[in-house]
PDB file of C-alpha atoms in Angstrom:
ATOM      1  CA  MET X 229      90.200  95.571 129.469  1.00  0.00           C
ATOM      2  CA  ALA X 230      86.986  93.276 127.886  1.00  0.00           C
ATOM      3  CA  PHE X 231      85.294  94.277 124.756  1.00  0.00           C
ATOM      4  CA  LYS X 232      81.339  93.312 124.495  1.00  0.00           C
ATOM      5  CA  VAL X 233      78.090  93.975 122.919  1.00  0.00           C
ATOM      6  CA  LYS X 234      74.304  93.909 124.268  1.00  0.00           C
ATOM      7  CA  PHE X 235      71.594  94.202 121.904  1.00  0.00           C
ATOM      8  CA  TRP X 236      68.810  96.392 124.100  1.00  0.00           C
ATOM      9  CA  GLY X 237      66.266  96.610 120.839  1.00  0.00           C
ATOM     10  CA  VAL X 238      66.335  94.182 117.748  1.00  0.00           C
ATOM     11  CA  ARG X 239      63.936  95.435 116.219  1.00  0.00           C
ATOM     12  CA  GLY X 240      63.238  98.271 112.994  1.00  0.00           C
ATOM     13  CA  SER X 241      60.468 100.543 112.677  1.00  0.00           C
ATOM     14  CA  ILE X 242      58.532 100.286 115.622  1.00  0.00           C
ATOM     15  CA  ALA X 243      58.212  98.676 118.774  1.00  0.00           C
ATOM     16  CA  CYS X 244      55.753  95.733 118.732  1.00  0.00           C
ATOM     17  CA  PRO X 245      55.775  94.465 122.103  1.00  0.00           C
ATOM     18  CA  SER X 246      52.889  91.566 121.577  1.00  0.00           C
ATOM     19  CA  PRO X 247      52.857  88.023 122.568  1.00  0.00           C
ATOM     20  CA  ARG X 248      54.836  86.638 119.250  1.00  0.00           C
ATOM     21  CA  HIS X 249      57.161  88.317 119.169  1.00  0.00           C
ATOM     22  CA  ILE X 250      58.804  88.331 123.364  1.00  0.00           C
ATOM     23  CA  GLY X 251      61.161  85.581 121.213  1.00  0.00           C
ATOM     24  CA  PHE X 252      63.163  87.715 119.984  1.00  0.00           C
ATOM     25  CA  GLY X 253      62.618  91.315 121.083  1.00  0.00           C
ATOM     26  CA  GLY X 254      60.010  94.134 120.030  1.00  0.00           C
ATOM     27  CA  ASN X 255      62.068  97.285 121.125  1.00  0.00           C
ATOM     28  CA  THR X 256      63.486  98.796 118.420  1.00  0.00           C
ATOM     29  CA  SER X 257      66.884  99.645 118.127  1.00  0.00           C
ATOM     30  CA  CYS X 258      69.670  99.738 120.638  1.00  0.00           C
ATOM     31  CA  ILE X 259      73.262  98.090 121.001  1.00  0.00           C
ATOM     32  CA  GLU X 260      75.469  98.734 124.076  1.00  0.00           C
ATOM     33  CA  VAL X 261      79.326  98.156 123.638  1.00  0.00           C
ATOM     34  CA  SER X 262      81.913  98.233 126.671  1.00  0.00           C
ATOM     35  CA  THR X 263      85.593  98.712 125.473  1.00  0.00           C
ATOM     36  CA  GLY X 264      87.748  98.104 128.610  1.00  0.00           C
ATOM     37  CA  GLY X 265      86.721 101.996 130.402  1.00  0.00           C
ATOM     38  CA  GLU X 266      83.994 103.677 127.690  1.00  0.00           C
ATOM     39  CA  ARG X 267      80.514 102.698 126.809  1.00  0.00           C
ATOM     40  CA  ILE X 268      79.084 103.331 123.568  1.00  0.00           C
ATOM     41  CA  ILE X 269      75.438 103.242 123.072  1.00  0.00           C
ATOM     42  CA  PHE X 270      74.345 102.937 119.726  1.00  0.00           C
ATOM     43  CA  ASP X 271      71.529 104.719 118.749  1.00  0.00           C
ATOM     44  CA  ALA X 272      67.653 105.635 120.999  1.00  0.00           C
ATOM     45  CA  GLY X 273      65.072 103.160 119.704  1.00  0.00           C
ATOM     46  CA  THR X 274      63.405 102.554 122.657  1.00  0.00           C
ATOM     47  CA  GLY X 275      65.550  99.646 123.572  1.00  0.00           C
ATOM     48  CA  ILE X 276      67.568 102.880 125.800  1.00  0.00           C
ATOM     49  CA  ARG X 277      64.582 102.823 127.891  1.00  0.00           C
ATOM     50  CA  ASN X 278      65.783  99.858 129.596  1.00  0.00           C
ATOM     51  CA  LEU X 279      69.261 100.265 129.545  1.00  0.00           C
ATOM     52  CA  GLY X 280      68.945 103.445 131.478  1.00  0.00           C
ATOM     53  CA  SER X 281      67.299 101.505 133.853  1.00  0.00           C
ATOM     54  CA  TRP X 282      70.343  99.231 133.967  1.00  0.00           C
ATOM     55  CA  LEU X 283      72.252 102.413 133.768  1.00  0.00           C
ATOM     56  CA  LEU X 284      70.773 103.363 137.104  1.00  0.00           C
ATOM     57  CA  ARG X 285      71.965 100.353 139.046  1.00  0.00           C
ATOM     58  CA  LYS X 286      75.021 100.249 137.729  1.00  0.00           C
ATOM     59  CA  ASP X 287      75.528 103.750 139.410  1.00  0.00           C
ATOM     60  CA  VAL X 288      76.995 104.027 134.945  1.00  0.00           C
ATOM     61  CA  HIS X 289      78.269 108.479 134.840  1.00  0.00           C
ATOM     62  CA  ARG X 290      79.285 108.460 130.814  1.00  0.00           C
ATOM     63  CA  ALA X 291      78.500 107.400 128.064  1.00  0.00           C
ATOM     64  CA  ASN X 292      78.825 107.810 124.557  1.00  0.00           C
ATOM     65  CA  ILE X 293      75.202 108.247 122.121  1.00  0.00           C
ATOM     66  CA  MET X 294      75.465 107.727 119.007  1.00  0.00           C
ATOM     67  CA  LEU X 295      73.200 107.912 116.803  1.00  0.00           C
ATOM     68  CA  SER X 296      73.114 106.191 113.038  1.00  0.00           C
ATOM     69  CA  HIS X 297      70.525 108.310 111.769  1.00  0.00           C
ATOM     70  CA  THR X 298      67.160 110.056 113.612  1.00  0.00           C
ATOM     71  CA  HIS X 299      63.990 108.176 111.724  1.00  0.00           C
ATOM     72  CA  TRP X 300      62.227 108.532 114.759  1.00  0.00           C
ATOM     73  CA  ASP X 301      61.951 103.671 115.301  1.00  0.00           C
ATOM     74  CA  HIS X 302      65.762 105.222 115.987  1.00  0.00           C
ATOM     75  CA  ILE X 303      64.725 108.390 118.727  1.00  0.00           C
ATOM     76  CA  ASN X 304      62.422 108.215 120.165  1.00  0.00           C
ATOM     77  CA  GLY X 305      63.633 106.608 123.065  1.00  0.00           C
ATOM     78  CA  PHE X 306      65.671 108.823 124.092  1.00  0.00           C
ATOM     79  CA  PRO X 307      62.806 111.314 126.260  1.00  0.00           C
ATOM     80  CA  PHE X 308      62.462 108.059 129.052  1.00  0.00           C
ATOM     81  CA  PHE X 309      66.795 107.334 129.030  1.00  0.00           C
ATOM     82  CA  THR X 310      65.868 108.178 132.104  1.00  0.00           C
ATOM     83  CA  PRO X 311      69.817 108.927 133.294  1.00  0.00           C
ATOM     84  CA  ALA X 312      70.074 111.385 130.109  1.00  0.00           C
ATOM     85  CA  PHE X 313      67.682 113.444 133.783  1.00  0.00           C
ATOM     86  CA  VAL X 314      70.045 112.958 136.628  1.00  0.00           C
ATOM     87  CA  PRO X 315      72.755 115.792 137.802  1.00  0.00           C
ATOM     88  CA  GLY X 316      76.378 114.534 137.186  1.00  0.00           C
ATOM     89  CA  LYS X 317      75.973 112.259 134.310  1.00  0.00           C
ATOM     90  CA  SER X 318      77.447 112.266 131.392  1.00  0.00           C
ATOM     91  CA  PHE X 319      76.360 112.327 127.449  1.00  0.00           C
ATOM     92  CA  ASN X 320      77.955 113.423 124.505  1.00  0.00           C
ATOM     93  CA  ILE X 321      75.686 112.693 121.498  1.00  0.00           C
ATOM     94  CA  MET X 322      76.560 112.224 118.148  1.00  0.00           C
ATOM     95  CA  ALA X 323      75.219 111.938 115.011  1.00  0.00           C
ATOM     96  CA  GLY X 324      76.938 112.073 111.293  1.00  0.00           C
ATOM     97  CA  HIS X 325      74.435 113.448 108.483  1.00  0.00           C
ATOM     98  CA  ILE X 326      72.621 116.088 110.068  1.00  0.00           C
ATOM     99  CA  GLN X 327      75.123 119.130 109.859  1.00  0.00           C
ATOM    100  CA  GLU X 328      72.544 120.869 107.306  1.00  0.00           C
ATOM    101  CA  GLU X 329      69.436 119.956 109.206  1.00  0.00           C
ATOM    102  CA  GLY X 330      70.530 122.607 112.392  1.00  0.00           C
ATOM    103  CA  GLY X 331      72.231 119.422 113.495  1.00  0.00           C
ATOM    104  CA  VAL X 332      71.457 116.424 116.534  1.00  0.00           C
ATOM    105  CA  ARG X 333      70.691 118.963 119.441  1.00  0.00           C
ATOM    106  CA  LYS X 334      67.974 120.855 117.132  1.00  0.00           C
ATOM    107  CA  VAL X 335      66.311 116.942 116.363  1.00  0.00           C
ATOM    108  CA  LEU X 336      66.407 115.376 119.572  1.00  0.00           C
ATOM    109  CA  GLY X 337      65.001 118.759 121.303  1.00  0.00           C
ATOM    110  CA  GLY X 338      62.480 118.794 118.359  1.00  0.00           C
ATOM    111  CA  GLN X 339      61.036 115.639 119.659  1.00  0.00           C
ATOM    112  CA  MET X 340      60.886 116.581 123.085  1.00  0.00           C
ATOM    113  CA  ALA X 341      58.910 119.998 122.362  1.00  0.00           C
ATOM    114  CA  GLN X 342      55.413 120.458 122.515  1.00  0.00           C
ATOM    115  CA  PRO X 343      52.539 119.852 121.156  1.00  0.00           C
ATOM    116  CA  PHE X 344      55.001 116.170 120.238  1.00  0.00           C
ATOM    117  CA  PHE X 345      56.060 116.517 124.252  1.00  0.00           C
ATOM    118  CA  PRO X 346      55.791 117.348 127.471  1.00  0.00           C
ATOM    119  CA  VAL X 347      59.316 117.299 128.928  1.00  0.00           C
ATOM    120  CA  PRO X 348      61.543 119.687 126.799  1.00  0.00           C
ATOM    121  CA  LEU X 349      64.759 117.983 126.753  1.00  0.00           C
ATOM    122  CA  GLU X 350      66.173 121.692 128.455  1.00  0.00           C
ATOM    123  CA  ALA X 351      65.012 119.528 131.411  1.00  0.00           C
ATOM    124  CA  MET X 352      67.566 116.267 131.485  1.00  0.00           C
ATOM    125  CA  GLN X 353      69.610 117.697 133.736  1.00  0.00           C
ATOM    126  CA  SER X 354      72.504 115.157 133.254  1.00  0.00           C
ATOM    127  CA  ASN X 355      76.070 117.165 131.304  1.00  0.00           C
ATOM    128  CA  LEU X 356      74.593 116.519 127.165  1.00  0.00           C
ATOM    129  CA  SER X 357      77.051 117.437 124.242  1.00  0.00           C
ATOM    130  CA  PHE X 358      76.390 117.362 121.334  1.00  0.00           C
ATOM    131  CA  GLU X 359      78.847 116.947 118.182  1.00  0.00           C
ATOM    132  CA  ASP X 360      77.713 116.763 114.764  1.00  0.00           C
ATOM    133  CA  PHE X 361      80.279 115.362 112.337  1.00  0.00           C
ATOM    134  CA  SER X 362      80.304 113.918 108.529  1.00  0.00           C
ATOM    135  CA  ALA X 363      79.994 110.662 107.957  1.00  0.00           C
ATOM    136  CA  GLY X 364      83.675 109.287 106.521  1.00  0.00           C
ATOM    137  CA  ASP X 365      85.139 110.799 109.684  1.00  0.00           C
ATOM    138  CA  SER X 366      87.202 108.798 111.814  1.00  0.00           C
ATOM    139  CA  PHE X 367      88.011 109.574 115.650  1.00  0.00           C
ATOM    140  CA  SER X 368      88.862 108.418 118.947  1.00  0.00           C
ATOM    141  CA  LEU X 369      87.764 108.831 121.579  1.00  0.00           C
ATOM    142  CA  THR X 370      90.018 107.282 124.158  1.00  0.00           C
ATOM    143  CA  PRO X 371      93.767 106.368 123.060  1.00  0.00           C
ATOM    144  CA  GLY X 372      93.471 102.523 122.630  1.00  0.00           C
ATOM    145  CA  VAL X 373      89.469 103.379 121.223  1.00  0.00           C
ATOM    146  CA  VAL X 374      88.824 104.566 116.933  1.00  0.00           C
ATOM    147  CA  VAL X 375      86.057 104.644 115.896  1.00  0.00           C
ATOM    148  CA  ARG X 376      85.631 104.274 112.337  1.00  0.00           C
ATOM    149  CA  THR X 377      81.926 105.360 110.114  1.00  0.00           C
ATOM    150  CA  LYS X 378      80.726 106.040 106.097  1.00  0.00           C
ATOM    151  CA  PRO X 379      77.703 107.478 104.603  1.00  0.00           C
ATOM    152  CA  LEU X 380      74.972 104.580 104.199  1.00  0.00           C
ATOM    153  CA  ASN X 381      72.221 104.763 101.576  1.00  0.00           C
ATOM    154  CA  HIS X 382      68.749 105.280 103.181  1.00  0.00           C
ATOM    155  CA  PRO X 383      66.283 108.380 102.770  1.00  0.00           C
ATOM    156  CA  ASN X 384      67.538 111.691 104.502  1.00  0.00           C
ATOM    157  CA  GLY X 385      71.049 109.756 105.441  1.00  0.00           C
ATOM    158  CA  ALA X 386      72.636 107.072 108.005  1.00  0.00           C
ATOM    159  CA  THR X 387      76.365 106.412 108.967  1.00  0.00           C
ATOM    160  CA  GLY X 388      78.076 102.980 109.576  1.00  0.00           C
ATOM    161  CA  TYR X 389      80.217 102.621 112.118  1.00  0.00           C
ATOM    162  CA  ARG X 390      83.125 100.725 112.469  1.00  0.00           C
ATOM    163  CA  VAL X 391      84.844 100.305 116.591  1.00  0.00           C
ATOM    164  CA  GLU X 392      88.816  99.352 117.145  1.00  0.00           C
ATOM    165  CA  PHE X 393      89.912  97.679 120.485  1.00  0.00           C
ATOM    166  CA  LYS X 394      92.298  96.101 121.208  1.00  0.00           C
ATOM    167  CA  GLY X 395      92.733  94.371 117.997  1.00  0.00           C
ATOM    168  CA  LYS X 396      89.383  93.273 117.127  1.00  0.00           C
ATOM    169  CA  ALA X 397      86.418  94.924 115.753  1.00  0.00           C
ATOM    170  CA  MET X 398      82.885  95.383 115.500  1.00  0.00           C
ATOM    171  CA  CYS X 399      79.817  97.320 113.087  1.00  0.00           C
ATOM    172  CA  TYR X 400      77.644  99.195 112.863  1.00  0.00           C
ATOM    173  CA  VAL X 401      75.681  99.259 109.458  1.00  0.00           C
ATOM    174  CA  THR X 402      71.692 100.409 109.820  1.00  0.00           C
ATOM    175  CA  ASP X 403      69.538 101.218 108.359  1.00  0.00           C
ATOM    176  CA  LEU X 404      70.700 100.653 104.336  1.00  0.00           C
ATOM    177  CA  GLU X 405      69.655  99.970 100.769  1.00  0.00           C
ATOM    178  CA  HIS X 406      71.587  97.449  98.659  1.00  0.00           C
ATOM    179  CA  ILE X 407      71.872  97.222  95.202  1.00  0.00           C
ATOM    180  CA  PRO X 408      71.009  94.366  94.035  1.00  0.00           C
ATOM    181  CA  GLY X 409      74.229  92.220  92.460  1.00  0.00           C
ATOM    182  CA  ARG X 410      76.695  95.393  92.409  1.00  0.00           C
ATOM    183  CA  PRO X 411      78.373  94.808  96.095  1.00  0.00           C
ATOM    184  CA  ASP X 412      78.268  97.904  98.453  1.00  0.00           C
ATOM    185  CA  GLU X 413      82.637  98.893  98.447  1.00  0.00           C
ATOM    186  CA  THR X 414      81.607 101.465 100.927  1.00  0.00           C
ATOM    187  CA  VAL X 415      79.909  98.743 103.353  1.00  0.00           C
ATOM    188  CA  LEU X 416      82.867  96.150 102.274  1.00  0.00           C
ATOM    189  CA  GLU X 417      85.338  98.521 103.648  1.00  0.00           C
ATOM    190  CA  LEU X 418      83.772  99.180 106.860  1.00  0.00           C
ATOM    191  CA  ILE X 419      83.368  95.562 107.781  1.00  0.00           C
ATOM    192  CA  GLU X 420      86.821  93.921 106.159  1.00  0.00           C
ATOM    193  CA  GLY X 421      88.487  91.975 108.830  1.00  0.00           C
ATOM    194  CA  ALA X 422      84.949  92.893 111.243  1.00  0.00           C
ATOM    195  CA  ASP X 423      85.445  90.107 114.307  1.00  0.00           C
ATOM    196  CA  LEU X 424      81.835  91.389 114.076  1.00  0.00           C
ATOM    197  CA  VAL X 425      79.736  93.014 111.822  1.00  0.00           C
ATOM    198  CA  ILE X 426      75.573  94.415 112.384  1.00  0.00           C
ATOM    199  CA  TYR X 427      73.837  94.143 109.941  1.00  0.00           C
ATOM    200  CA  ASP X 428      70.165  95.861 108.043  1.00  0.00           C
ATOM    201  CA  CYS X 429      68.630  92.633 107.649  1.00  0.00           C
ATOM    202  CA  THR X 430      64.963  93.706 107.624  1.00  0.00           C
ATOM    203  CA  TYR X 431      63.701  91.888 104.737  1.00  0.00           C
ATOM    204  CA  THR X 432      64.518  89.100 102.458  1.00  0.00           C
ATOM    205  CA  GLU X 433      65.080  87.791  99.218  1.00  0.00           C
ATOM    206  CA  GLU X 434      61.852  87.139  98.524  1.00  0.00           C
ATOM    207  CA  GLU X 435      60.095  90.245  99.934  1.00  0.00           C
ATOM    208  CA  PHE X 436      62.857  92.875  98.818  1.00  0.00           C
ATOM    209  CA  PRO X 437      61.473  93.297  95.545  1.00  0.00           C
ATOM    210  CA  SER X 438      58.659  95.362  96.167  1.00  0.00           C
ATOM    211  CA  LYS X 439      60.516  96.831  98.838  1.00  0.00           C
ATOM    212  CA  VAL X 440      62.886  99.322  96.997  1.00  0.00           C
ATOM    213  CA  GLY X 441      63.333 103.265  98.116  1.00  0.00           C
ATOM    214  CA  TRP X 442      63.137 101.844 101.999  1.00  0.00           C
ATOM    215  CA  GLY X 443      66.194 101.832 102.207  1.00  0.00           C
ATOM    216  CA  HIS X 444      66.134  98.334 104.000  1.00  0.00           C
ATOM    217  CA  SER X 445      68.927  95.384 102.805  1.00  0.00           C
ATOM    218  CA  THR X 446      67.907  91.633 103.724  1.00  0.00           C
ATOM    219  CA  TRP X 447      69.644  88.784 106.274  1.00  0.00           C
ATOM    220  CA  GLU X 448      70.413  87.973 102.091  1.00  0.00           C
ATOM    221  CA  GLU X 449      73.257  90.389 101.392  1.00  0.00           C
ATOM    222  CA  GLY X 450      74.607  90.582 104.673  1.00  0.00           C
ATOM    223  CA  VAL X 451      75.623  87.275 104.710  1.00  0.00           C
ATOM    224  CA  LYS X 452      77.357  87.985 101.391  1.00  0.00           C
ATOM    225  CA  LEU X 453      79.375  91.057 102.812  1.00  0.00           C
ATOM    226  CA  CYS X 454      80.432  89.467 105.327  1.00  0.00           C
ATOM    227  CA  GLN X 455      81.800  86.660 103.613  1.00  0.00           C
ATOM    228  CA  MET X 456      83.706  89.110 100.911  1.00  0.00           C
ATOM    229  CA  ALA X 457      85.171  91.250 104.069  1.00  0.00           C
ATOM    230  CA  ASN X 458      86.377  88.259 106.082  1.00  0.00           C
ATOM    231  CA  ALA X 459      84.500  88.654 108.383  1.00  0.00           C
ATOM    232  CA  LYS X 460      84.319  86.148 111.901  1.00  0.00           C
ATOM    233  CA  MET X 461      80.098  86.587 112.800  1.00  0.00           C
ATOM    234  CA  LEU X 462      77.141  88.475 111.719  1.00  0.00           C
ATOM    235  CA  ALA X 463      74.669  89.508 112.872  1.00  0.00           C
ATOM    236  CA  ILE X 464      71.317  89.650 112.128  1.00  0.00           C
ATOM    237  CA  PHE X 465      69.371  93.238 112.928  1.00  0.00           C
ATOM    238  CA  HIS X 466      66.895  95.141 113.122  1.00  0.00           C
ATOM    239  CA  HIS X 467      64.132  93.214 112.029  1.00  0.00           C
ATOM    240  CA  ASP X 468      60.847  93.605 110.504  1.00  0.00           C
ATOM    241  CA  PRO X 469      57.940  93.721 113.008  1.00  0.00           C
ATOM    242  CA  THR X 470      55.897  91.997 111.088  1.00  0.00           C
ATOM    243  CA  HIS X 471      58.694  88.966 111.687  1.00  0.00           C
ATOM    244  CA  GLU X 472      56.755  86.669 114.214  1.00  0.00           C
ATOM    245  CA  ASP X 473      58.964  84.148 116.638  1.00  0.00           C
ATOM    246  CA  LYS X 474      57.560  81.267 114.228  1.00  0.00           C
ATOM    247  CA  PHE X 475      59.524  83.610 111.467  1.00  0.00           C
ATOM    248  CA  MET X 476      62.391  85.389 112.656  1.00  0.00           C
ATOM    249  CA  GLU X 477      63.091  80.788 113.698  1.00  0.00           C
ATOM    250  CA  GLU X 478      62.623  79.843 109.823  1.00  0.00           C
ATOM    251  CA  LEU X 479      65.027  82.432 108.975  1.00  0.00           C
ATOM    252  CA  GLU X 480      67.754  81.523 111.637  1.00  0.00           C
ATOM    253  CA  MET X 481      67.649  78.276 110.526  1.00  0.00           C
ATOM    254  CA  LYS X 482      67.723  79.118 106.761  1.00  0.00           C
ATOM    255  CA  ALA X 483      71.079  81.820 107.557  1.00  0.00           C
ATOM    256  CA  ARG X 484      72.351  79.186 109.550  1.00  0.00           C
ATOM    257  CA  GLU X 485      72.690  76.887 106.646  1.00  0.00           C
ATOM    258  CA  ARG X 486      74.583  79.931 104.592  1.00  0.00           C
ATOM    259  CA  TRP X 487      76.855  80.534 106.860  1.00  0.00           C
ATOM    260  CA  SER X 488      77.640  79.356 110.051  1.00  0.00           C
ATOM    261  CA  GLY X 489      78.840  82.600 111.550  1.00  0.00           C
ATOM    262  CA  ALA X 490      75.074  83.712 111.212  1.00  0.00           C
ATOM    263  CA  VAL X 491      73.185  84.228 114.338  1.00  0.00           C
ATOM    264  CA  VAL X 492      69.792  86.472 114.768  1.00  0.00           C
ATOM    265  CA  ALA X 493      69.795  89.668 117.654  1.00  0.00           C
ATOM    266  CA  ARG X 494      67.568  89.309 120.289  1.00  0.00           C
ATOM    267  CA  GLU X 495      67.381  91.517 123.319  1.00  0.00           C
ATOM    268  CA  ASN X 496      69.353  90.756 125.994  1.00  0.00           C
ATOM    269  CA  MET X 497      71.689  88.873 124.153  1.00  0.00           C
ATOM    270  CA  ARG X 498      75.920  89.205 124.523  1.00  0.00           C
ATOM    271  CA  ILE X 499      78.619  88.681 122.502  1.00  0.00           C
ATOM    272  CA  ASN X 500      81.852  88.991 124.351  1.00  0.00           C
ATOM    273  CA  LEU X 501      84.795  90.510 121.848  1.00  0.00           C
ATOM    274  CA  LEU X 502      87.631  90.208 123.780  1.00  0.00           C
TER     275      LEU X 502
END
């Protein structure tokens, strides 16, 4: 009954496949979480394409896809998620911020409509279900897997998630913008005592003042929040595309010096919580 997390895409804003991004990865947001017999996929950035290939090789038949939000870097891998085209597969796709805009099905179908994409959503032959909820809701996937959610401060809205299983908890908290000097109480409540917090660390404190209003946070703020909430580990996530490998290596050293519980997320990195 394992509780495992794997990073398939760790970049923010836009994919950056270049020799200067190999060490940490250039695909945009996609996280796979396995909790016993349940599989949760957080976000459908370009990293979901490689995840889809792996799920086909492993003959995985179903999963839950939970979106933090629907800005393009978090959904533009979905049309290339091959298992969704395979009859007999089942995927439940959930979002907590777009009911008033027509819901998650409308948004995902919109990006696959002509003239934006030649293959429509209806071409996906798997059993797709779409579920909209309100950020702040809690629900159980099975009797042993509880998901709690909170709204995040981001343009057009976003949802943070906490997954609890067998006494362990992991949190997925991207995209959000903090207010300097004012700890985000909503985030603190969500991540309290978590074993792993995946947090939006797009910028550094030095970069942040020129990025106010862009909807993102810093690794320094992530460390502060995790320490305040007694979380055990911070995964620095949603790397800015201008942050190439050398920059990220230096950032990792600084973060580890600040707090031993901080790690920098890399593509294909695995973290076992059970």
